[in-house]
């Protein structure tokens, strides 16, 4: 981050989900209920998968980390959004905004790859059940989760540094309800070609690479299920993947719409309503 930026601009102002005064309290109550349910559900899953001896398997190990990531991602955004519904001036400091963007990127990238790891886990469980505990051993599980967190942190540092390397010296009104890279770069009064390129390449690489893992895994899963002679076996195999497939569809669909659409058709107002779903969405 460039030091001179902090002297030129010390705070940002959010437009928020809606700028209509009569909607602030109803939206506050709606988001409070959604966030409360998210916190309750996520903490319940974390507790259950930690204490129940029957759930000490790789699938539930990955699920627990996905829930931790989802809970953390929601908490990075939700409290500030809820406070902003109740105040007239929705402000955030320069460094608070940078911290929120960095934290959001850590957890959103981690969630992308944790979904891919879970797809691989389901592939091994269904296509190679006899080798499952060998291929997805405790050591491999820890390695995959550690690499996911390490890579997401590295990505967040690079992208957020690029976003805050430009000058913000004109308008400080963010057309969003939290600090995200696209609406922030739209405010810059300097050349944004390099940070925009970094954001696009990072988003495209992460989404497409993880989607490839998911699609290849599920392609093989579907082939394996179709080869099963027992209808009961096929039903059971599909049931173990259904919730994950739903989460993947909603999550990747939103990200593809947000970050990989042409700049000419990009709408920050539309993005806000799509992203109302993603940060608070439950992985289950």
CSV table of C-alpha atoms in Angstrom, one decimal:
chain,number,residue,atom,x,y,z
A,1,UNK,CA,0.0,0.0,0.0
A,2,UNK,CA,1.3,3.4,-0.9
A,3,UNK,CA,1.8,5.7,2.2
A,4,UNK,CA,0.8,8.8,0.3
A,5,UNK,CA,-2.7,7.4,-0.4
A,6,UNK,CA,-3.5,7.5,3.3
A,7,UNK,CA,-2.8,11.3,3.5
A,8,UNK,CA,-4.8,12.0,0.4
A,9,UNK,CA,-7.9,10.0,1.5
A,10,UNK,CA,-8.5,8.8,5.0
A,11,UNK,CA,-11.9,7.2,4.8
A,12,UNK,CA,-14.5,5.7,2.4
A,13,UNK,CA,-18.3,6.1,2.5
A,14,UNK,CA,-20.5,3.1,1.5
A,15,UNK,CA,-23.7,3.6,-0.5
A,16,UNK,CA,-24.8,0.3,1.1
A,17,UNK,CA,-27.4,-2.2,-0.1
A,18,UNK,CA,-30.0,0.6,-0.6
A,19,UNK,CA,-29.9,4.3,0.0
A,20,UNK,CA,-33.6,4.6,0.7
A,21,UNK,CA,-34.1,5.6,4.4
A,22,UNK,CA,-37.4,3.7,4.8
A,23,UNK,CA,-35.6,0.4,3.9
A,24,UNK,CA,-32.8,0.7,6.4
A,25,UNK,CA,-34.6,-0.9,9.4
A,26,UNK,CA,-36.3,-3.7,7.4
A,27,UNK,CA,-33.0,-4.5,5.7
A,28,UNK,CA,-31.2,-4.5,9.1
A,29,UNK,CA,-33.7,-6.9,10.5
A,30,UNK,CA,-33.6,-9.1,7.4
A,31,UNK,CA,-29.7,-9.3,7.4
A,32,UNK,CA,-29.6,-9.7,11.2
A,33,UNK,CA,-31.9,-12.8,10.9
A,34,UNK,CA,-29.8,-14.2,8.0
A,35,UNK,CA,-26.5,-13.6,9.8
A,36,UNK,CA,-27.9,-15.0,13.1
A,37,UNK,CA,-29.0,-18.2,11.3
A,38,UNK,CA,-25.7,-18.4,9.5
A,39,UNK,CA,-23.7,-18.1,12.8
A,40,UNK,CA,-26.0,-20.6,14.6
A,41,UNK,CA,-25.9,-23.1,11.8
A,42,UNK,CA,-22.1,-22.8,11.2
A,43,UNK,CA,-21.2,-23.0,14.9
A,44,UNK,CA,-23.6,-26.0,15.3
A,45,UNK,CA,-21.9,-27.9,12.4
A,46,UNK,CA,-18.4,-27.0,13.8
A,47,UNK,CA,-19.4,-28.3,17.3
A,48,UNK,CA,-21.1,-31.4,16.0
A,49,UNK,CA,-18.2,-32.5,13.6
A,50,UNK,CA,-15.7,-31.8,16.4
A,51,UNK,CA,-17.3,-33.8,19.2
A,52,UNK,CA,-19.2,-36.7,17.5
A,53,UNK,CA,-16.8,-39.6,17.1
A,54,UNK,CA,-18.8,-40.9,14.1
A,55,UNK,CA,-18.0,-37.8,12.1
A,56,UNK,CA,-14.2,-38.0,12.4
A,57,UNK,CA,-13.8,-38.8,8.7
A,58,UNK,CA,-12.1,-36.8,5.9
A,59,UNK,CA,-15.5,-35.7,4.5
A,60,UNK,CA,-16.5,-34.0,7.8
A,61,UNK,CA,-13.0,-32.7,8.4
A,62,UNK,CA,-13.2,-30.8,5.1
A,63,UNK,CA,-16.8,-29.8,5.8
A,64,UNK,CA,-15.7,-28.4,9.2
A,65,UNK,CA,-13.1,-26.2,7.6
A,66,UNK,CA,-15.5,-25.1,4.9
A,67,UNK,CA,-17.9,-24.0,7.6
A,68,UNK,CA,-15.1,-22.2,9.5
A,69,UNK,CA,-14.2,-20.3,6.3
A,70,UNK,CA,-17.8,-19.5,5.6
A,71,UNK,CA,-18.4,-18.3,9.1
A,72,UNK,CA,-15.2,-16.1,9.0
A,73,UNK,CA,-16.2,-14.7,5.6
A,74,UNK,CA,-19.6,-13.7,6.8
A,75,UNK,CA,-18.2,-12.1,10.0
A,76,UNK,CA,-15.7,-10.0,8.0
A,77,UNK,CA,-18.6,-8.3,6.2
A,78,UNK,CA,-21.9,-8.7,8.2
A,79,UNK,CA,-21.2,-6.7,11.5
A,80,UNK,CA,-20.1,-3.6,9.6
A,81,UNK,CA,-23.1,-3.9,7.2
A,82,UNK,CA,-25.5,-4.2,10.1
A,83,UNK,CA,-24.0,-1.2,11.9
A,84,UNK,CA,-24.3,0.8,8.6
A,85,UNK,CA,-28.0,0.2,8.4
A,86,UNK,CA,-28.4,2.1,11.7
A,87,UNK,CA,-26.2,5.1,11.1
A,88,UNK,CA,-26.7,8.0,8.7
A,89,UNK,CA,-23.1,8.2,7.5
A,90,UNK,CA,-21.7,4.8,6.4
A,91,UNK,CA,-18.0,5.3,6.7
A,92,UNK,CA,-14.9,3.1,7.0
A,93,UNK,CA,-11.3,4.2,7.5
A,94,UNK,CA,-8.7,3.7,4.7
A,95,UNK,CA,-6.9,0.9,6.6
A,96,UNK,CA,-10.1,-0.7,7.9
A,97,UNK,CA,-11.2,-0.9,4.3
A,98,UNK,CA,-7.8,-2.4,3.3
A,99,UNK,CA,-8.0,-5.0,6.1
A,100,UNK,CA,-11.6,-5.9,5.2
A,101,UNK,CA,-10.7,-6.5,1.5
A,102,UNK,CA,-7.6,-8.6,2.5
A,103,UNK,CA,-9.6,-10.7,4.9
A,104,UNK,CA,-12.5,-11.2,2.5
A,105,UNK,CA,-10.1,-12.3,-0.2
A,106,UNK,CA,-8.4,-14.8,2.1
A,107,UNK,CA,-11.7,-16.5,2.9
A,108,UNK,CA,-13.3,-16.3,-0.5
A,109,UNK,CA,-10.3,-17.9,-2.2
A,110,UNK,CA,-10.0,-20.5,0.6
A,111,UNK,CA,-13.7,-21.3,0.1
A,112,UNK,CA,-13.2,-21.7,-3.7
A,113,UNK,CA,-10.5,-24.3,-3.2
A,114,UNK,CA,-12.1,-26.0,-0.2
A,115,UNK,CA,-15.1,-26.8,-2.4
A,116,UNK,CA,-12.6,-28.3,-5.0
A,117,UNK,CA,-10.9,-30.3,-2.2
A,118,UNK,CA,-14.3,-31.6,-1.1
A,119,UNK,CA,-15.2,-32.6,-4.7
A,120,UNK,CA,-11.9,-34.6,-4.9
A,121,UNK,CA,-12.8,-36.2,-1.6
A,122,UNK,CA,-16.2,-37.3,-3.0
A,123,UNK,CA,-14.5,-38.6,-6.2
A,124,UNK,CA,-12.1,-40.8,-4.2
A,125,UNK,CA,-14.9,-42.0,-1.9
A,126,UNK,CA,-17.2,-43.1,-4.7
A,127,UNK,CA,-14.8,-44.1,-7.5
A,128,UNK,CA,-12.1,-45.7,-5.3
A,129,UNK,CA,-13.8,-46.7,-2.1
A,130,UNK,CA,-11.2,-49.4,-1.2
A,131,UNK,CA,-8.3,-46.9,-1.3
A,132,UNK,CA,-10.2,-44.1,0.3
A,133,UNK,CA,-8.6,-44.1,3.7
A,134,UNK,CA,-5.1,-44.4,2.1
A,135,UNK,CA,-5.5,-41.7,-0.6
A,136,UNK,CA,-7.3,-39.3,1.8
A,137,UNK,CA,-5.3,-40.0,4.9
A,138,UNK,CA,-5.1,-37.7,7.9
A,139,UNK,CA,-1.8,-36.4,6.7
A,140,UNK,CA,-3.1,-35.7,3.2
A,141,UNK,CA,-6.1,-33.9,4.7
A,142,UNK,CA,-4.0,-31.7,6.8
A,143,UNK,CA,-1.7,-31.0,3.8
A,144,UNK,CA,-4.6,-30.0,1.5
A,145,UNK,CA,-6.2,-27.7,4.1
A,146,UNK,CA,-2.8,-26.1,5.0
A,147,UNK,CA,-2.0,-25.5,1.3
A,148,UNK,CA,-5.5,-24.0,0.8
A,149,UNK,CA,-5.0,-21.5,3.6
A,150,UNK,CA,-1.4,-20.6,2.6
A,151,UNK,CA,-2.4,-20.0,-1.0
A,152,UNK,CA,-5.5,-18.0,-0.1
A,153,UNK,CA,-3.4,-15.8,2.2
A,154,UNK,CA,-0.7,-15.2,-0.4
A,155,UNK,CA,-3.3,-14.3,-3.1
A,156,UNK,CA,-5.0,-11.9,-0.7
A,157,UNK,CA,-1.8,-10.1,0.0
A,158,UNK,CA,-0.9,-9.7,-3.6
A,159,UNK,CA,-4.4,-8.6,-4.8
A,160,UNK,CA,-5.2,-6.2,-1.9
A,161,UNK,CA,-1.7,-4.7,-2.2
A,162,UNK,CA,-2.3,-4.0,-5.9
A,163,UNK,CA,-5.8,-2.5,-5.3
A,164,UNK,CA,-4.4,-0.1,-2.6
A,165,UNK,CA,-1.2,0.8,-4.6
A,166,UNK,CA,-3.3,3.2,-6.7
A,167,UNK,CA,-4.2,6.7,-5.7
A,168,UNK,CA,-7.6,7.5,-4.2
A,169,UNK,CA,-7.9,11.3,-4.2
A,170,UNK,CA,-11.2,12.1,-5.8
A,171,UNK,CA,-14.6,10.6,-4.8
A,172,UNK,CA,-14.5,8.3,-1.7
A,173,UNK,CA,-18.1,7.0,-2.1
A,174,UNK,CA,-18.1,3.2,-2.7
A,175,UNK,CA,-21.1,1.9,-4.6
A,176,UNK,CA,-21.2,-1.3,-2.4
A,177,UNK,CA,-21.9,-2.4,1.1
A,178,UNK,CA,-18.3,-3.6,1.8
A,179,UNK,CA,-14.8,-3.0,0.5
A,180,UNK,CA,-14.3,-5.1,-2.7
A,181,UNK,CA,-11.8,-4.7,-5.4
A,182,UNK,CA,-14.0,-3.7,-8.4
A,183,UNK,CA,-15.9,-0.8,-6.7
A,184,UNK,CA,-12.7,0.4,-5.1
A,185,UNK,CA,-10.8,0.5,-8.4
A,186,UNK,CA,-13.7,2.4,-9.9
A,187,UNK,CA,-12.9,5.3,-7.5
A,188,UNK,CA,-9.2,5.6,-8.3
A,189,UNK,CA,-7.8,8.7,-9.9
A,190,UNK,CA,-4.7,7.0,-11.3
A,191,UNK,CA,-4.1,4.3,-13.9
A,192,UNK,CA,-5.8,1.0,-12.8
A,193,UNK,CA,-4.7,-1.2,-15.7
A,194,UNK,CA,-2.2,-3.2,-13.7
A,195,UNK,CA,-4.4,-3.8,-10.6
A,196,UNK,CA,-7.4,-4.6,-12.8
A,197,UNK,CA,-5.4,-7.1,-14.7
A,198,UNK,CA,-4.1,-8.7,-11.5
A,199,UNK,CA,-7.7,-8.9,-10.1
A,200,UNK,CA,-9.0,-10.4,-13.4
A,201,UNK,CA,-6.2,-12.9,-13.8
A,202,UNK,CA,-6.3,-14.0,-10.1
A,203,UNK,CA,-10.1,-14.4,-10.2
A,204,UNK,CA,-10.1,-16.2,-13.6
A,205,UNK,CA,-7.2,-18.5,-12.6
A,206,UNK,CA,-8.7,-19.4,-9.2
A,207,UNK,CA,-12.2,-20.0,-10.4
A,208,UNK,CA,-11.3,-21.9,-13.6
A,209,UNK,CA,-8.7,-24.1,-11.9
A,210,UNK,CA,-10.9,-25.0,-9.0
A,211,UNK,CA,-13.9,-25.5,-11.3
A,212,UNK,CA,-11.9,-27.8,-13.4
A,213,UNK,CA,-11.1,-30.0,-10.4
A,214,UNK,CA,-14.8,-30.0,-9.4
A,215,UNK,CA,-16.1,-30.7,-13.0
A,216,UNK,CA,-13.6,-33.5,-13.6
A,217,UNK,CA,-14.3,-35.0,-10.2
A,218,UNK,CA,-18.1,-35.0,-10.7
A,219,UNK,CA,-17.8,-36.2,-14.3
A,220,UNK,CA,-16.1,-39.3,-13.0
A,221,UNK,CA,-18.5,-39.6,-10.1
A,222,UNK,CA,-21.5,-39.5,-12.4
A,223,UNK,CA,-19.9,-42.2,-14.7
A,224,UNK,CA,-19.2,-44.4,-11.7
A,225,UNK,CA,-22.7,-44.0,-10.4
A,226,UNK,CA,-24.2,-44.8,-13.7
A,227,UNK,CA,-22.2,-48.1,-13.8
A,228,UNK,CA,-23.7,-49.2,-10.5
A,229,UNK,CA,-26.2,-52.0,-10.8
A,230,UNK,CA,-28.0,-51.3,-7.6
A,231,UNK,CA,-30.6,-48.4,-7.7
A,232,UNK,CA,-30.2,-48.1,-3.9
A,233,UNK,CA,-26.4,-47.7,-4.3
A,234,UNK,CA,-27.0,-45.0,-7.0
A,235,UNK,CA,-29.4,-43.2,-4.7
A,236,UNK,CA,-27.0,-43.3,-1.8
A,237,UNK,CA,-24.1,-42.1,-3.9
A,238,UNK,CA,-26.1,-39.1,-5.3
A,239,UNK,CA,-27.4,-38.2,-1.8
A,240,UNK,CA,-23.8,-37.9,-0.5
A,241,UNK,CA,-23.0,-35.3,-3.2
A,242,UNK,CA,-26.3,-33.4,-3.5
A,243,UNK,CA,-25.6,-30.7,-0.9
A,244,UNK,CA,-22.1,-30.1,-2.1
A,245,UNK,CA,-23.2,-29.9,-5.7
A,246,UNK,CA,-25.9,-27.3,-4.7
A,247,UNK,CA,-23.3,-25.2,-2.8
A,248,UNK,CA,-20.9,-25.4,-5.8
A,249,UNK,CA,-23.5,-24.3,-8.3
A,250,UNK,CA,-24.6,-21.2,-6.2
A,251,UNK,CA,-21.1,-20.2,-5.2
A,252,UNK,CA,-19.4,-20.5,-8.6
A,253,UNK,CA,-22.4,-19.1,-10.4
A,254,UNK,CA,-22.2,-15.9,-8.3
A,255,UNK,CA,-18.4,-15.6,-8.7
A,256,UNK,CA,-18.5,-16.1,-12.5
A,257,UNK,CA,-21.2,-13.4,-12.8
A,258,UNK,CA,-19.3,-11.0,-10.6
A,259,UNK,CA,-15.7,-11.2,-11.8
A,260,UNK,CA,-15.6,-12.7,-15.3
A,261,UNK,CA,-18.2,-10.5,-17.1
A,262,UNK,CA,-17.1,-7.9,-19.7
A,263,UNK,CA,-16.4,-4.4,-18.2
A,264,UNK,CA,-18.9,-2.8,-20.6
A,265,UNK,CA,-21.7,-4.8,-19.1
A,266,UNK,CA,-20.5,-4.7,-15.5
A,267,UNK,CA,-23.1,-3.3,-13.1
A,268,UNK,CA,-22.1,-2.6,-9.5
A,269,UNK,CA,-25.8,-2.3,-8.4
A,270,UNK,CA,-26.5,-5.7,-9.8
A,271,UNK,CA,-23.3,-7.1,-8.2
A,272,UNK,CA,-24.5,-5.9,-4.8
A,273,UNK,CA,-27.7,-8.0,-4.9
A,274,UNK,CA,-25.8,-11.1,-6.2
A,275,UNK,CA,-23.3,-10.8,-3.4
A,276,UNK,CA,-26.0,-10.5,-0.8
A,277,UNK,CA,-26.3,-14.2,-1.3
A,278,UNK,CA,-22.6,-15.3,-1.3
A,279,UNK,CA,-21.1,-14.0,1.9
A,280,UNK,CA,-23.9,-15.3,4.1
A,281,UNK,CA,-24.6,-18.5,2.1
A,282,UNK,CA,-24.4,-21.7,4.1
A,283,UNK,CA,-22.2,-24.5,2.8
A,284,UNK,CA,-24.8,-27.0,3.7
